XYZ file of C-alpha atoms in Angstrom:
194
model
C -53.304 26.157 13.914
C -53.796 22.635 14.650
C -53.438 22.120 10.999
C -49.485 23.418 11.642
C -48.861 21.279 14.337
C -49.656 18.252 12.483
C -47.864 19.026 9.490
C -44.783 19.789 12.207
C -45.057 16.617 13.740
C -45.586 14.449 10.678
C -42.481 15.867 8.794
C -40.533 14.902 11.732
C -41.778 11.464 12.211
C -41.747 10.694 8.221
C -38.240 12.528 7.555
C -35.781 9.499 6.179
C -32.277 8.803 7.240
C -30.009 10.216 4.599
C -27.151 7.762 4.418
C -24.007 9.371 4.861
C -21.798 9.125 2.045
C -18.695 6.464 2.794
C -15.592 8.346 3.886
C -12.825 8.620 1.519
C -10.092 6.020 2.554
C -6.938 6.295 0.543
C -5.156 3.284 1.469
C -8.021 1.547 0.540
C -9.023 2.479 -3.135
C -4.797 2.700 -3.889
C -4.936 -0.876 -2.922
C -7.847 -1.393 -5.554
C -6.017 0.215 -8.358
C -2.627 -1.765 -7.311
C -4.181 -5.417 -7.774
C -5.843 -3.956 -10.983
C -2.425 -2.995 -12.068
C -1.252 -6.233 -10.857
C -3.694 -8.426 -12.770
C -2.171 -6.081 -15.592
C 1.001 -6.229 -15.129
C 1.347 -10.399 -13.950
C 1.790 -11.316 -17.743
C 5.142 -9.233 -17.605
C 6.347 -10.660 -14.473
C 9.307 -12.122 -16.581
C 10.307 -8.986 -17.704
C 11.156 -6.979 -14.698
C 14.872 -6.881 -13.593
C 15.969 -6.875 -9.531
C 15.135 -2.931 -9.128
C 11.882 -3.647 -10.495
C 11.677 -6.839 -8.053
C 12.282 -4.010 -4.747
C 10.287 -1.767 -6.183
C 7.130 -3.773 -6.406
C 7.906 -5.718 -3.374
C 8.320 -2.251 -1.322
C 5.077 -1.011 -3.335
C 3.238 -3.690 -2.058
C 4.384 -3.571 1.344
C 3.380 0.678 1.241
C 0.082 -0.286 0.432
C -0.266 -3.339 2.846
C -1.074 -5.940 -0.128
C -0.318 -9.283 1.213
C -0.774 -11.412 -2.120
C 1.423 -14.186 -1.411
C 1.260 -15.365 -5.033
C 2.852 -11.928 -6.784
C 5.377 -12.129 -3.796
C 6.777 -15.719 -4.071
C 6.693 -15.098 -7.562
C 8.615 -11.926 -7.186
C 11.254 -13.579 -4.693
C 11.504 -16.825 -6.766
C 12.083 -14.427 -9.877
C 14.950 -11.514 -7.624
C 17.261 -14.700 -6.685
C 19.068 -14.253 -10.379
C 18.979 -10.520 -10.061
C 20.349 -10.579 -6.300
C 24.469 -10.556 -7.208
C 23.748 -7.236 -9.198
C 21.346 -5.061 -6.464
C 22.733 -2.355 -4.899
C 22.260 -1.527 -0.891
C 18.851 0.630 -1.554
C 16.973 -2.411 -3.530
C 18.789 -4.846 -0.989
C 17.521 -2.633 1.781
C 13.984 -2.238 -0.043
C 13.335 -6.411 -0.194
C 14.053 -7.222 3.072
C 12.165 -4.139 4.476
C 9.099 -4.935 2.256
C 8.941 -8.829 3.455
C 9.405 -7.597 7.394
C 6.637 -5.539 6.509
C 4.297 -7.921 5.070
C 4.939 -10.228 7.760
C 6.706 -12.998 4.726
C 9.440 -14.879 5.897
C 11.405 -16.180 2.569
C 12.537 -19.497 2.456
C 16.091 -20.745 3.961
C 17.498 -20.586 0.246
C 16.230 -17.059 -0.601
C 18.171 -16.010 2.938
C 20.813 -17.632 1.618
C 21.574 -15.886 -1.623
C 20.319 -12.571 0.356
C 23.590 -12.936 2.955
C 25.758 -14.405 0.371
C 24.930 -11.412 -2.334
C 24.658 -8.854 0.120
C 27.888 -9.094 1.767
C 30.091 -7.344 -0.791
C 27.371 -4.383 -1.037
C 27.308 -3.764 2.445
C 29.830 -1.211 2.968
C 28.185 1.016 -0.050
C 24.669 0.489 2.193
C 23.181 4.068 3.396
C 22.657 4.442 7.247
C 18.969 4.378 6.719
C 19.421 0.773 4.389
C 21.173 -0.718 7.176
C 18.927 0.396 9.965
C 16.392 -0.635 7.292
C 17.543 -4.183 6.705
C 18.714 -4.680 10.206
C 15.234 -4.321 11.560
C 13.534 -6.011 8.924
C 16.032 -9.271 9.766
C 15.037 -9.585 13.180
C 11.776 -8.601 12.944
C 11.618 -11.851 10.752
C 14.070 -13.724 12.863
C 16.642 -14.084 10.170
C 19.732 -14.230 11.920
C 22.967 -14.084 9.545
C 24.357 -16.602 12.138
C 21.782 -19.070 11.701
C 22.092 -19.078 7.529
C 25.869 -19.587 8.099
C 27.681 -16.242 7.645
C 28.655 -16.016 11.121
C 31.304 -13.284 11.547
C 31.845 -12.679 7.898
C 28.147 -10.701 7.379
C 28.340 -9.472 11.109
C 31.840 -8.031 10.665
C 31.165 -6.109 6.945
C 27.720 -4.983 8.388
C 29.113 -3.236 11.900
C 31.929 -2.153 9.610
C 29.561 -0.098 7.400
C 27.724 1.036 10.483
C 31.041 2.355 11.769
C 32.386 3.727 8.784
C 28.897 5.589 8.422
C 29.415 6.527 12.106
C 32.544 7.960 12.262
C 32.675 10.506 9.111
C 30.788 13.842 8.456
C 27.003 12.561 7.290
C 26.350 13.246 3.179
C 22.586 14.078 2.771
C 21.767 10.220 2.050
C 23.315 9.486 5.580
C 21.071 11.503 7.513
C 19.345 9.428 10.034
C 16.611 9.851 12.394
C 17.228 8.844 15.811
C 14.227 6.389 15.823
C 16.737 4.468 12.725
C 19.281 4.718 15.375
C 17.314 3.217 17.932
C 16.111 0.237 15.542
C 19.346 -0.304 14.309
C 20.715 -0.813 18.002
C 17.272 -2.715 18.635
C 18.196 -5.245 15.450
C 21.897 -6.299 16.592
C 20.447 -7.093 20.555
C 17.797 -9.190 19.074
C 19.693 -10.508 16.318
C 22.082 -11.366 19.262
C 25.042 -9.845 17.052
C 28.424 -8.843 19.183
C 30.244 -5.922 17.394
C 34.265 -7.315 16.911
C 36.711 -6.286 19.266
């Protein structure tokens, strides 16, 4: 019986820690296969047009990859395509950069006001709540890149027009869009016409 107790004792005291098996994190292994598919894909930069520009841009931004060299490339690269984007890939740059915390140079903001003006009215609710809170989360004020009431005026336009008739299914909004959209024009200091 002492025999038993022993054998007890020593199985405890010489039992190993198992380690435990790393927990599955998706963000992290889709952010491995995107800069795989990056490294691929960087030799046929030159080949993608402006929806391919938002879609990688808003990619990267989903999966949190800030590699500043695919970005500027990608934003050096979306200023030809910028005159034919619609509101969604408009919408989808602007949100991306916000989100990855890239503030484009003066004349990428440029182009961006001047070739987003005469899409503006076609923007959904959600792209203008969208853009509106990615401008002042990166302090890009349409005054400030010198299309004072021009931008201002077609972008409250398109809010109100969006407003004021029976919502399709693409203008659905969630009140939290609602609330950043209002949240973008007080700290974009923007003053609706009269």
């Amino acid at each position: 019986s002492s025999n038993s107790s022993s054998r007890g004792s020593s199985k405890s005291s010489s039992a190993r820690t198992v380690a435990t098996p790393k927990l599955y994190q998706p963000l992290k292994h889709a952010q491995k296969l995107a800069r795989r598919a990056l490294l691929l894909l960087q030799p046929l930069i030159l080949e993608v047009d402006g929806r391919g520009i938002a879609n990688v841009l808003h990619a990267l931004a989903c999966l949190e990859l800030h590699d500043t060299d695919i970005i500027d490339d990608l934003l050096y690269l979306s200023i030809e395509f910028l005159p034919t984007l619609n509101g969604q890939a408009f919408s989808n740059i602007i949100y991306a950069l916000a989100c990855l915390g890239v503030r484009p140079q003066r004349q990428w903001s440029i182009a961006f006001f001047r070739h987003s003006l005469p899409v503006l009215p076609s923007f959904s609710l959600q792209s203008l709540s969208n853009t509106m809170w990615a401008l002042a989360r990166l302090r890009l004020s349409p005054r400030a890149r010198g299309f004072n009431k021009d931008w201002d005026g077609a972008m409250f336009a398109a809010v109100q027009a969006r407003l004021s008739c029976p919502p399709s299914r693409e203008d659905l909004v969630s009140p939290q869009a609602l609330s950043n959209l209002a949240w973008a024009i007080g700290a974009l200091d923007l003053r609706p016409p009269l």
